[in-house]
PDB file of C-alpha atoms and ligand atoms in Angstrom:
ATOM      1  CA  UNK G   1     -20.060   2.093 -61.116  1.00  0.00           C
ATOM      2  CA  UNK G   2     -21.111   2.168 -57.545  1.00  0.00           C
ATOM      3  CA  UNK G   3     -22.463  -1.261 -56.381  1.00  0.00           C
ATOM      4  CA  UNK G   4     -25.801   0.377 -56.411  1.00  0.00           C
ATOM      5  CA  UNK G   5     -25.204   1.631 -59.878  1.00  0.00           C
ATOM      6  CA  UNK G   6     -24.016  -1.985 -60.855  1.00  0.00           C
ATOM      7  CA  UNK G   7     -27.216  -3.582 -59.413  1.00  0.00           C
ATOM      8  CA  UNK G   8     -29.957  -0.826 -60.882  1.00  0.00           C
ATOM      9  CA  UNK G   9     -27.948  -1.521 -64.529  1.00  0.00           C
ATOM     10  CA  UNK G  10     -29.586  -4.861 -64.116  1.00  0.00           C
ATOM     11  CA  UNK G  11     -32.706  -4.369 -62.594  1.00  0.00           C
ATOM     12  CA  UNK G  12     -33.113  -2.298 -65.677  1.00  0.00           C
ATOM     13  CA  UNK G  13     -32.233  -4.600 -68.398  1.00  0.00           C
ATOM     14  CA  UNK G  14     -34.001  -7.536 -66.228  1.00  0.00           C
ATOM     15  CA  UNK G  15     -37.490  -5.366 -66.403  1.00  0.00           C
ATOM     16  CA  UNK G  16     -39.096  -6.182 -69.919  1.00  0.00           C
ATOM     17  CA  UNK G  17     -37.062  -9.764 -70.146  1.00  0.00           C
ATOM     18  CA  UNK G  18     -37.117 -11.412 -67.165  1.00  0.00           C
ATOM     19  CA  UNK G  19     -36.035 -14.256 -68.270  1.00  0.00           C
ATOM     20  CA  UNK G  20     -33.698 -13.966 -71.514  1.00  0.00           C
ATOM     21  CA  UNK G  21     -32.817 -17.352 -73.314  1.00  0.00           C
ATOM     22  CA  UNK G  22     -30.128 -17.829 -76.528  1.00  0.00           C
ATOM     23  CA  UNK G  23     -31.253 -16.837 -79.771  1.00  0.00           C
ATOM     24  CA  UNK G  24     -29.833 -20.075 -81.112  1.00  0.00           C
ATOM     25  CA  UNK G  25     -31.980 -22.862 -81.631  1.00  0.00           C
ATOM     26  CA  UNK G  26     -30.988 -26.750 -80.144  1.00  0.00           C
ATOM     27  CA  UNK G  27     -33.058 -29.299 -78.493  1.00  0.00           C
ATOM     28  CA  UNK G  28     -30.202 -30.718 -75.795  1.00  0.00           C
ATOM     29  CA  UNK G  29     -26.711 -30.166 -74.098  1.00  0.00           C
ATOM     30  CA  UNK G  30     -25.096 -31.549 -77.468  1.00  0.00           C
ATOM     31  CA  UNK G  31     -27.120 -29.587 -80.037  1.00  0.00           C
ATOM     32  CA  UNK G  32     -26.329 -26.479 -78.329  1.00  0.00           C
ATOM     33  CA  UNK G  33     -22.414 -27.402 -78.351  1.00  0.00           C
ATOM     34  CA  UNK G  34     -22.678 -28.133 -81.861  1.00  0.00           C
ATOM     35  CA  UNK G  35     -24.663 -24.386 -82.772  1.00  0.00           C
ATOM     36  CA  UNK G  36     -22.223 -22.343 -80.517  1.00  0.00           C
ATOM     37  CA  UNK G  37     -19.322 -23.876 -81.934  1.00  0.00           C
ATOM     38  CA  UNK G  38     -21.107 -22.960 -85.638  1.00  0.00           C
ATOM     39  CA  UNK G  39     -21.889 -19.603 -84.548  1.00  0.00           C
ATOM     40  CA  UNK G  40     -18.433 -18.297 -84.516  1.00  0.00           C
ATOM     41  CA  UNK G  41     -18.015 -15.189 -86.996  1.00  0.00           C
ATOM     42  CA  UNK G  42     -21.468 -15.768 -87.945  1.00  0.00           C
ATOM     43  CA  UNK G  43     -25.052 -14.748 -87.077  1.00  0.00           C
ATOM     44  CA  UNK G  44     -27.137 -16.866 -84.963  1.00  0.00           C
ATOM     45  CA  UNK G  45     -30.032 -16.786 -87.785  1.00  0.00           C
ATOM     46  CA  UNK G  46     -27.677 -18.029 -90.190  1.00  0.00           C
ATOM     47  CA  UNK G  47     -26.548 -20.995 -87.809  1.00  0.00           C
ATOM     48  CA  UNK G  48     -30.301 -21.582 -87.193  1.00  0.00           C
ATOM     49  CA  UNK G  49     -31.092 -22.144 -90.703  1.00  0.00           C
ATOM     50  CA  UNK G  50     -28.487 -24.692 -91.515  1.00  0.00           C
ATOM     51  CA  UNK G  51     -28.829 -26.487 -88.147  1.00  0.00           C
ATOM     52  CA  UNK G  52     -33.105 -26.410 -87.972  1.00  0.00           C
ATOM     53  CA  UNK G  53     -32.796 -29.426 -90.742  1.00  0.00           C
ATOM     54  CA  UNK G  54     -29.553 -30.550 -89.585  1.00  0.00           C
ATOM     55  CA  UNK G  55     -31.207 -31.154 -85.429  1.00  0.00           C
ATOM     56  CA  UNK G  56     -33.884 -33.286 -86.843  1.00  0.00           C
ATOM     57  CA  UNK G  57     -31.669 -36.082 -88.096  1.00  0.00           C
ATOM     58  CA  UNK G  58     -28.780 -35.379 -85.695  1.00  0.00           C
ATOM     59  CA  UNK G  59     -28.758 -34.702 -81.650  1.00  0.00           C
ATOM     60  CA  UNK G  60     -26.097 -37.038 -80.796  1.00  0.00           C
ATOM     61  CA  UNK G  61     -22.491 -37.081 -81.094  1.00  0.00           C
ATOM     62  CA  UNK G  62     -23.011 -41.212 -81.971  1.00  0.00           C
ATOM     63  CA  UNK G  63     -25.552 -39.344 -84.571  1.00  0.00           C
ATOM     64  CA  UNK G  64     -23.039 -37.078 -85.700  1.00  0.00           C
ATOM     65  CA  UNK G  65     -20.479 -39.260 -86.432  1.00  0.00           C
ATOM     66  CA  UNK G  66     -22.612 -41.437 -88.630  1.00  0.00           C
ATOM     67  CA  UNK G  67     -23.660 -38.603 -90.908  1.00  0.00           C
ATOM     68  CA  UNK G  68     -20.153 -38.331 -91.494  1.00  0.00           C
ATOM     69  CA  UNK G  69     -17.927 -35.309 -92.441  1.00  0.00           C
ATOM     70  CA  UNK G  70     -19.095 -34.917 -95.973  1.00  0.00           C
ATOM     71  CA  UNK G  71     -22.260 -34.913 -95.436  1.00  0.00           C
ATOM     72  CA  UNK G  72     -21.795 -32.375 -92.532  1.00  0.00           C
ATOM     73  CA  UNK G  73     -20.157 -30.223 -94.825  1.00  0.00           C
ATOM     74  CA  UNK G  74     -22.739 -29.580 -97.429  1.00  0.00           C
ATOM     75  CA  UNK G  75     -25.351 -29.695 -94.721  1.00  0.00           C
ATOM     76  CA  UNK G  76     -23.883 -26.578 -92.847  1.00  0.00           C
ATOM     77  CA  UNK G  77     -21.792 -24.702 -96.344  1.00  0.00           C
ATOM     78  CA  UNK G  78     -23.943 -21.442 -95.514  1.00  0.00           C
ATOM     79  CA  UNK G  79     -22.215 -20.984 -93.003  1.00  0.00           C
ATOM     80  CA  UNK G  80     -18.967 -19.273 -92.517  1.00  0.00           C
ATOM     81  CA  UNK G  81     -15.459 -21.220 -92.060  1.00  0.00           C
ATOM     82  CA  UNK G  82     -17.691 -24.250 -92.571  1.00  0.00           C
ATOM     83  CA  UNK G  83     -15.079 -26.766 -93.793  1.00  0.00           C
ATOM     84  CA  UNK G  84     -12.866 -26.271 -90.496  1.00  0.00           C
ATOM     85  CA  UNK G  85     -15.354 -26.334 -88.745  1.00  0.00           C
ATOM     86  CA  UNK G  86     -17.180 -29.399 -89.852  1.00  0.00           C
ATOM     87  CA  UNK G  87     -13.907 -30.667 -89.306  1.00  0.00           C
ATOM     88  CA  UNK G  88     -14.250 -29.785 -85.677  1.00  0.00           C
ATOM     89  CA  UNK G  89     -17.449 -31.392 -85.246  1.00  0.00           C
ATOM     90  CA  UNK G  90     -16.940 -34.711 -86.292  1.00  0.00           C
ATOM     91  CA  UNK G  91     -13.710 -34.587 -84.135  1.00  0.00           C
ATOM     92  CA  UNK G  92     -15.279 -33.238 -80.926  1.00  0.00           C
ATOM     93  CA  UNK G  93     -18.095 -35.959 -81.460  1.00  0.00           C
ATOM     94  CA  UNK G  94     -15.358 -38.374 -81.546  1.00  0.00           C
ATOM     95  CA  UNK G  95     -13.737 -37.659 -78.452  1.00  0.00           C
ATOM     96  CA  UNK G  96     -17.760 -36.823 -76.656  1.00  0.00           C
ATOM     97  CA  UNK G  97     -18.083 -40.785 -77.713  1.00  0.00           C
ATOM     98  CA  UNK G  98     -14.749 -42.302 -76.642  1.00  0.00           C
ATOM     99  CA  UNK G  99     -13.788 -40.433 -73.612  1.00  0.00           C
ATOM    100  CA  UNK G 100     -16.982 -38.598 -71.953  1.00  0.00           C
ATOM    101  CA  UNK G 101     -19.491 -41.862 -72.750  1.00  0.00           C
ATOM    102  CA  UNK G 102     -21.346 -39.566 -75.615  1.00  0.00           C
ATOM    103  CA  UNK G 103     -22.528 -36.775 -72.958  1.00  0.00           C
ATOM    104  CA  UNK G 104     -21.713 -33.398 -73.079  1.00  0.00           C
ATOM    105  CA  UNK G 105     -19.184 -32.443 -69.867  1.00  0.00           C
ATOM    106  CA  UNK G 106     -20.278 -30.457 -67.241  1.00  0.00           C
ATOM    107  CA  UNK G 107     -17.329 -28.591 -66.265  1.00  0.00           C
ATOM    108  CA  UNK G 108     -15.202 -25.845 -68.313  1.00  0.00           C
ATOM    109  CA  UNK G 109     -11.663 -27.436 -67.777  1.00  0.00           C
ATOM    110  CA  UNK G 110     -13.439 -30.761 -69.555  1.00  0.00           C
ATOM    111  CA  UNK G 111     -15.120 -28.609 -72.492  1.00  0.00           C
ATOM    112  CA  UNK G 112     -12.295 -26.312 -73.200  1.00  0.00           C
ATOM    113  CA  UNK G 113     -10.269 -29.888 -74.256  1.00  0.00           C
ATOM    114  CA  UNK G 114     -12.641 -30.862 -76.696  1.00  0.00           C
ATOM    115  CA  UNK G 115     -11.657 -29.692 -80.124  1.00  0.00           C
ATOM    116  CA  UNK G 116     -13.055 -26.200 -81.828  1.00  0.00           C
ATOM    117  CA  UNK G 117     -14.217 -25.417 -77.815  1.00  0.00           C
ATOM    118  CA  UNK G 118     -12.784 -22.227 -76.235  1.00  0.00           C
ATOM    119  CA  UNK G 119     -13.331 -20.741 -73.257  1.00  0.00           C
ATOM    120  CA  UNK G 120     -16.329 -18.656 -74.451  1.00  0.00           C
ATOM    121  CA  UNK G 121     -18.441 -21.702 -76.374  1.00  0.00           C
ATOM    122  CA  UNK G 122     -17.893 -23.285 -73.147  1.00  0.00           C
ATOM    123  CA  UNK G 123     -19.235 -20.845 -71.207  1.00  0.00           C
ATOM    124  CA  UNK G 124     -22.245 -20.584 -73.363  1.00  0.00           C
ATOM    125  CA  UNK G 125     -22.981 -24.257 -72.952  1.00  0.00           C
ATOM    126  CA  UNK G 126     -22.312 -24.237 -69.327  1.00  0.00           C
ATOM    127  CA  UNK G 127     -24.765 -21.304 -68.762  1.00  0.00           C
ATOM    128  CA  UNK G 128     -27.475 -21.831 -71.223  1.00  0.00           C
ATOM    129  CA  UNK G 129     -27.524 -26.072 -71.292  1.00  0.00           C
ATOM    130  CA  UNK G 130     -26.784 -26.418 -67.746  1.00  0.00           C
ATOM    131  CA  UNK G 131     -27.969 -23.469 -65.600  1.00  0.00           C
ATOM    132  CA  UNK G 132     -24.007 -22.485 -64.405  1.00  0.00           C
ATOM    133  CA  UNK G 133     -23.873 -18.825 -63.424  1.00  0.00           C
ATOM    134  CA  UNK G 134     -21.307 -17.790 -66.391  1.00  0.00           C
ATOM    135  CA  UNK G 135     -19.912 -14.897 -68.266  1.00  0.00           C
ATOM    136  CA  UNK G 136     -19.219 -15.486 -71.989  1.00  0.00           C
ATOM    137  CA  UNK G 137     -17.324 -12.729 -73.291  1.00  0.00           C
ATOM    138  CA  UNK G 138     -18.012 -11.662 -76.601  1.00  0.00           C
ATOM    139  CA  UNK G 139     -17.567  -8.365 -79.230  1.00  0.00           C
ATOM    140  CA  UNK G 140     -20.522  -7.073 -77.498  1.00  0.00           C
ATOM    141  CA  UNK G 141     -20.145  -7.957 -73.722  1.00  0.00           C
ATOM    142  CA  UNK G 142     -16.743  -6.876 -74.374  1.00  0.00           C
ATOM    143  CA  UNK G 143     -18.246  -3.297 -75.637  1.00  0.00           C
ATOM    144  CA  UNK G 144     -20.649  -2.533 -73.312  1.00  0.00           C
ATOM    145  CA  UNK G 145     -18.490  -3.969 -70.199  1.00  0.00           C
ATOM    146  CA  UNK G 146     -15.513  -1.264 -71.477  1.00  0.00           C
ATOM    147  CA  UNK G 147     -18.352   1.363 -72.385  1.00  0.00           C
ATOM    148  CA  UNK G 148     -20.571   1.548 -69.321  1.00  0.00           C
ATOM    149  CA  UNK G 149     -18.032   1.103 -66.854  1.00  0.00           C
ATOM    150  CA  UNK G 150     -19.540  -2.027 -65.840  1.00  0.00           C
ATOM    151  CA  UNK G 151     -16.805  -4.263 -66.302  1.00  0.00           C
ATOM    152  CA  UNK G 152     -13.647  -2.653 -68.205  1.00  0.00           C
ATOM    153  CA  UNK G 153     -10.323  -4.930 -69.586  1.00  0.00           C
ATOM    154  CA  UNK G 154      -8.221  -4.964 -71.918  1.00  0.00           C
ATOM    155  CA  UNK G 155      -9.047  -9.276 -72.751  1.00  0.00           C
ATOM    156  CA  UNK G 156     -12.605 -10.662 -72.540  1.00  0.00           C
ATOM    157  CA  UNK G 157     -10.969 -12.662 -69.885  1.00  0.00           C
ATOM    158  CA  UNK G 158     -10.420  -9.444 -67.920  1.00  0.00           C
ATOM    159  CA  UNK G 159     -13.957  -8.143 -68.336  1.00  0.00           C
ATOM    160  CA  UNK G 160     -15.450 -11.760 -67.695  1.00  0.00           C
ATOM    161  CA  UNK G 161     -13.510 -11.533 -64.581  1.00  0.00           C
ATOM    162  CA  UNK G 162     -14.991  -8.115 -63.312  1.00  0.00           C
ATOM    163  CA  UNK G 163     -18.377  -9.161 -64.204  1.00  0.00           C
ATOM    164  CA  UNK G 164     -17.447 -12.790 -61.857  1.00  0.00           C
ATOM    165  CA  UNK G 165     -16.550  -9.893 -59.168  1.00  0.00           C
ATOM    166  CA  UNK G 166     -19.337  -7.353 -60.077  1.00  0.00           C
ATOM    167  CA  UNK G 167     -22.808  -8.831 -61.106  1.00  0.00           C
ATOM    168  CA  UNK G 168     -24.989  -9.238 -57.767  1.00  0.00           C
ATOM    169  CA  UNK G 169     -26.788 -13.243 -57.185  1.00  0.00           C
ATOM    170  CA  UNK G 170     -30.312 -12.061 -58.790  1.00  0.00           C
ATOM    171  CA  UNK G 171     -28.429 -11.538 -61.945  1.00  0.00           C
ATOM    172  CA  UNK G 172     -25.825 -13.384 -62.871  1.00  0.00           C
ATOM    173  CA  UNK G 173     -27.762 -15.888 -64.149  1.00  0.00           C
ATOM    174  CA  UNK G 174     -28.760 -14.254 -67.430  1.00  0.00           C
ATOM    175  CA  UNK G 175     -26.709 -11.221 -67.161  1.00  0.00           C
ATOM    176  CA  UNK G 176     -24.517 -12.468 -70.179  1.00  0.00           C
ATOM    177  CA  UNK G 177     -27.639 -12.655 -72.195  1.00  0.00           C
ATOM    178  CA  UNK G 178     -28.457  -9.553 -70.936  1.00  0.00           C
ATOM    179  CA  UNK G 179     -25.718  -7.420 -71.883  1.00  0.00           C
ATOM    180  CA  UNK G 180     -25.065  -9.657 -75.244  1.00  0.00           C
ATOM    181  CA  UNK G 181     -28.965  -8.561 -76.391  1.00  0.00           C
ATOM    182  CA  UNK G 182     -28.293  -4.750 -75.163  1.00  0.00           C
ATOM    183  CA  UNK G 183     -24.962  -4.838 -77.185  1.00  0.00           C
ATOM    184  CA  UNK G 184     -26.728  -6.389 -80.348  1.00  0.00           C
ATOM    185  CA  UNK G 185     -29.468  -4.351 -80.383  1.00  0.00           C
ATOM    186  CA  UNK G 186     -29.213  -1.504 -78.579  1.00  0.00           C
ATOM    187  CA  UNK G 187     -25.396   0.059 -77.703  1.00  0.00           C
ATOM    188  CA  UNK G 188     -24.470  -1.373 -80.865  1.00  0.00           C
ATOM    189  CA  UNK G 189     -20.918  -1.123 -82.321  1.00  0.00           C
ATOM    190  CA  UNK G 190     -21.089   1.839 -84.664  1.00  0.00           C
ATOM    191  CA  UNK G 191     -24.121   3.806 -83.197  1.00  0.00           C
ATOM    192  CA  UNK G 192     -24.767   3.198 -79.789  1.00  0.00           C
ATOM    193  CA  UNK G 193     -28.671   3.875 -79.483  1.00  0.00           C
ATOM    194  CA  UNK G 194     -28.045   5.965 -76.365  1.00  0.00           C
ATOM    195  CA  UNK G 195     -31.236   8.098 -76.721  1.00  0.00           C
ATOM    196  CA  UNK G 196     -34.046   5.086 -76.396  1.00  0.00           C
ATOM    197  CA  UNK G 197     -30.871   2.963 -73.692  1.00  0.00           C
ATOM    198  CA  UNK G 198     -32.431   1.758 -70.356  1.00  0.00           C
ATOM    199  CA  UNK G 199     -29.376   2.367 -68.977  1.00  0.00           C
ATOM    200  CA  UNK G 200     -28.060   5.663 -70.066  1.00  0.00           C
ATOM    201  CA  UNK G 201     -28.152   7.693 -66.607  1.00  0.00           C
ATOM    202  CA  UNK G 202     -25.591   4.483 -65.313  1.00  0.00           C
ATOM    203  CA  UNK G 203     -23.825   4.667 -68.356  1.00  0.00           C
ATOM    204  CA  UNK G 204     -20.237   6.332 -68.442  1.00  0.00           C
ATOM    205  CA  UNK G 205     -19.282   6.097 -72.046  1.00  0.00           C
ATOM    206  CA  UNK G 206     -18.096   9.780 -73.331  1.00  0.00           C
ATOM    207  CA  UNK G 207     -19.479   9.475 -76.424  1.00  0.00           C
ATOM    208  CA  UNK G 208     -23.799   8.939 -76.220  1.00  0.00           C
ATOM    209  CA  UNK G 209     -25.600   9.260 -78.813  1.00  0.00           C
ATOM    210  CA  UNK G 210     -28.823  11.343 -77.184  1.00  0.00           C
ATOM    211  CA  UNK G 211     -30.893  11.165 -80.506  1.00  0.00           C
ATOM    212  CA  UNK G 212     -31.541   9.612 -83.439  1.00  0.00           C
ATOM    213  CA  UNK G 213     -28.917  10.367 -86.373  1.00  0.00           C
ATOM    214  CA  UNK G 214     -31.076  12.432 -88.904  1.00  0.00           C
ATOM    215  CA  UNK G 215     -33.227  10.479 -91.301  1.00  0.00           C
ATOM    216  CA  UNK G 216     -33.434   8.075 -88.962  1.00  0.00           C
ATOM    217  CA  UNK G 217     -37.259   6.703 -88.056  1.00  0.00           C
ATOM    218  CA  UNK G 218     -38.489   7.105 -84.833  1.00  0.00           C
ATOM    219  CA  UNK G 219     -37.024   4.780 -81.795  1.00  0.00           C
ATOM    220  CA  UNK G 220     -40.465   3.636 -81.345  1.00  0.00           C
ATOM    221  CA  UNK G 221     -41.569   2.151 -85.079  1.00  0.00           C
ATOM    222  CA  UNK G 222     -37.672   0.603 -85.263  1.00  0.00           C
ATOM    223  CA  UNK G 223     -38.448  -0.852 -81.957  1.00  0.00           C
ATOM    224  CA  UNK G 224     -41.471  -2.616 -82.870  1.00  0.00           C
ATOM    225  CA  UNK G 225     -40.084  -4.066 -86.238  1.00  0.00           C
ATOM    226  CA  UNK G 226     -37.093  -5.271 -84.089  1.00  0.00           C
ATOM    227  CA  UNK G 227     -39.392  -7.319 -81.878  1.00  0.00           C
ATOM    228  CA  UNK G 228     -41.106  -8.930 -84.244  1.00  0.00           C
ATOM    229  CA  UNK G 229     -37.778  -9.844 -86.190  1.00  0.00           C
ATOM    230  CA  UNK G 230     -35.853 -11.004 -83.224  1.00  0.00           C
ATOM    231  CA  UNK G 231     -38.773 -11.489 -80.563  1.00  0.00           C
ATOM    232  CA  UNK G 232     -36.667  -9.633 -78.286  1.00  0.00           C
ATOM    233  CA  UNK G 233     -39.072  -7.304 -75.641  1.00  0.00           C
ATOM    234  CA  UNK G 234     -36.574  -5.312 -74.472  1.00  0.00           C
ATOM    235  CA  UNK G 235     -36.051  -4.018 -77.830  1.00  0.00           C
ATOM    236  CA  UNK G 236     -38.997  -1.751 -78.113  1.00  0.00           C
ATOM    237  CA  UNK G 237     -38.507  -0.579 -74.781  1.00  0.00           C
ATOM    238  CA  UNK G 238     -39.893   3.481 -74.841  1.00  0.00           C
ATOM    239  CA  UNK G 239     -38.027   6.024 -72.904  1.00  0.00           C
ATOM    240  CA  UNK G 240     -38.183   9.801 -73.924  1.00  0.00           C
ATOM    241  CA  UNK G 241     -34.384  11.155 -73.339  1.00  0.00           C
ATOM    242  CA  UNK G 242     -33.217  14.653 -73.765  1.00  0.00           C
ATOM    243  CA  UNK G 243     -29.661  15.275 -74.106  1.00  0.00           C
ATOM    244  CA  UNK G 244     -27.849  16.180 -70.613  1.00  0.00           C
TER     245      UNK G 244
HETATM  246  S1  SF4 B   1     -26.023   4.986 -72.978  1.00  0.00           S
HETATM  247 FE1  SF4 B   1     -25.273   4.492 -75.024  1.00  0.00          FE
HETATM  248  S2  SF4 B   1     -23.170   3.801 -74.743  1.00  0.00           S
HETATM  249 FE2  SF4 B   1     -24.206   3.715 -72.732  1.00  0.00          FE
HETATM  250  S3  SF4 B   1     -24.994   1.620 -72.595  1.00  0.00           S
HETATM  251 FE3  SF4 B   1     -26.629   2.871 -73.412  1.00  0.00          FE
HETATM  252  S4  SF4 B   1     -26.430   2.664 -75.643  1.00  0.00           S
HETATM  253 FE4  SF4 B   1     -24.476   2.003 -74.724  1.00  0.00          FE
END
């Protein structure tokens, strides 16, 4: 993609969600540690439902710690992987308390030590909690980066890097929310929802689908049911395609 290209690809996705936020729900820095790092092979409606009760009681790591692992466990056993990563949890908490005063660290080197953090989680944190213009790499930013053209690698840490090099200032913001929301819901993994895809005239990927696999209902009644599952605008977005 041209730089042009690069820039319209936002301007695009930017139109009907100006300002895109996490679909996971926390009310600080440390909540939002504590739901990324649950998210991980699960959905981020699943981590909301075990976390909504969870948030009221806990938003500390000081809190955190006194609810104990236990009682972490059963509070979050909906969710995938959940005894390892309780287990992370209370041990990030621990070292939030003794070595960063109980706040969460601003700075990706500092997150990346604390334990059950990678690179990604950090990312997301740094981004969402603290307004740091970052790239968090995952199944779908890695799809649509390789698909489009956008940002291609072989590692996320290869496409995060092209998108560093790539995304233009008005964008890189949100663009990881962005391109995770047009990964989820739109160029998904199996079927790519080319035919109803802001971006499809940018869009190099060999293999569009230009319309609606039969039996399929109309782009326009799916995208309306999406938005009101996932309150996501740029969901329903309308846009007549024939195939090229
Ligand atoms: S045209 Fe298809 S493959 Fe390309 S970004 Fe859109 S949905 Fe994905």
């Amino acid at each position: 993609m041209t730089r042009e290209q690069v820039f319209e690809f936002f301007r695009r996705l930017a139109e009907d969600n100006p300002a895109p936020e996490t679909e996971l729900e926390y009310g600080n820095p440390y909540q939002l540690l504590v739901a990324v790092t649950l998210s991980a092979q699960a959905t981020d409606v699943g981590v909301n439902k075990a976390t909504r009760a969870l948030f009221r009681q806990v938003s500390t790591p000081e809190q955190m710690l006194a609810l104990g692992e236990d009682e972490l466990k059963d509070r979050i056993k909906t969710i995938g992987l959940f005894n390892t990563k309780a287990r992370n949890v209370i041990a990030m908490a621990r070292r939030l308390v003794e070595e960063f005063g109980g706040a969460v660290p601003q700075s990706r080197e500092a997150l990346v030590t604390l334990p059950g953090v990678g690179r990604k989680t950090a990312n997301v944190v740094l981004n969402c909690a603290f307004g740091q213009e970052t790239f968090a790499v995952d199944t779908h930013i890695f799809r649509v980066g390789n698909r489009t053209g956008l940002a291609r690698g072989k590692t996320p840490e290869q496409v995060e890097a092209k998108l560093d090099k790539r995304v233009p200032a008005p964008f890189r913001l949100h663009a990881h929310h962005w391109l995770i929301l047009h990964g989820r819901y739109t160029c998904k993994a199996r079927t790519p929802e080319c035919w109803r895809c802001p971006v499809v005239e940018l869009c190099a990927y060999k293999a569009k689908v230009l319309a609606p696999p039969k039996g399929r209902k109309g782009f326009r009644a799916e995208g309306a049911e999406k938005r009101e599952g996932a309150e996501m605008s740029h969901s329903g977005r309308s846009r007549s395609l024939s195939p090229d």
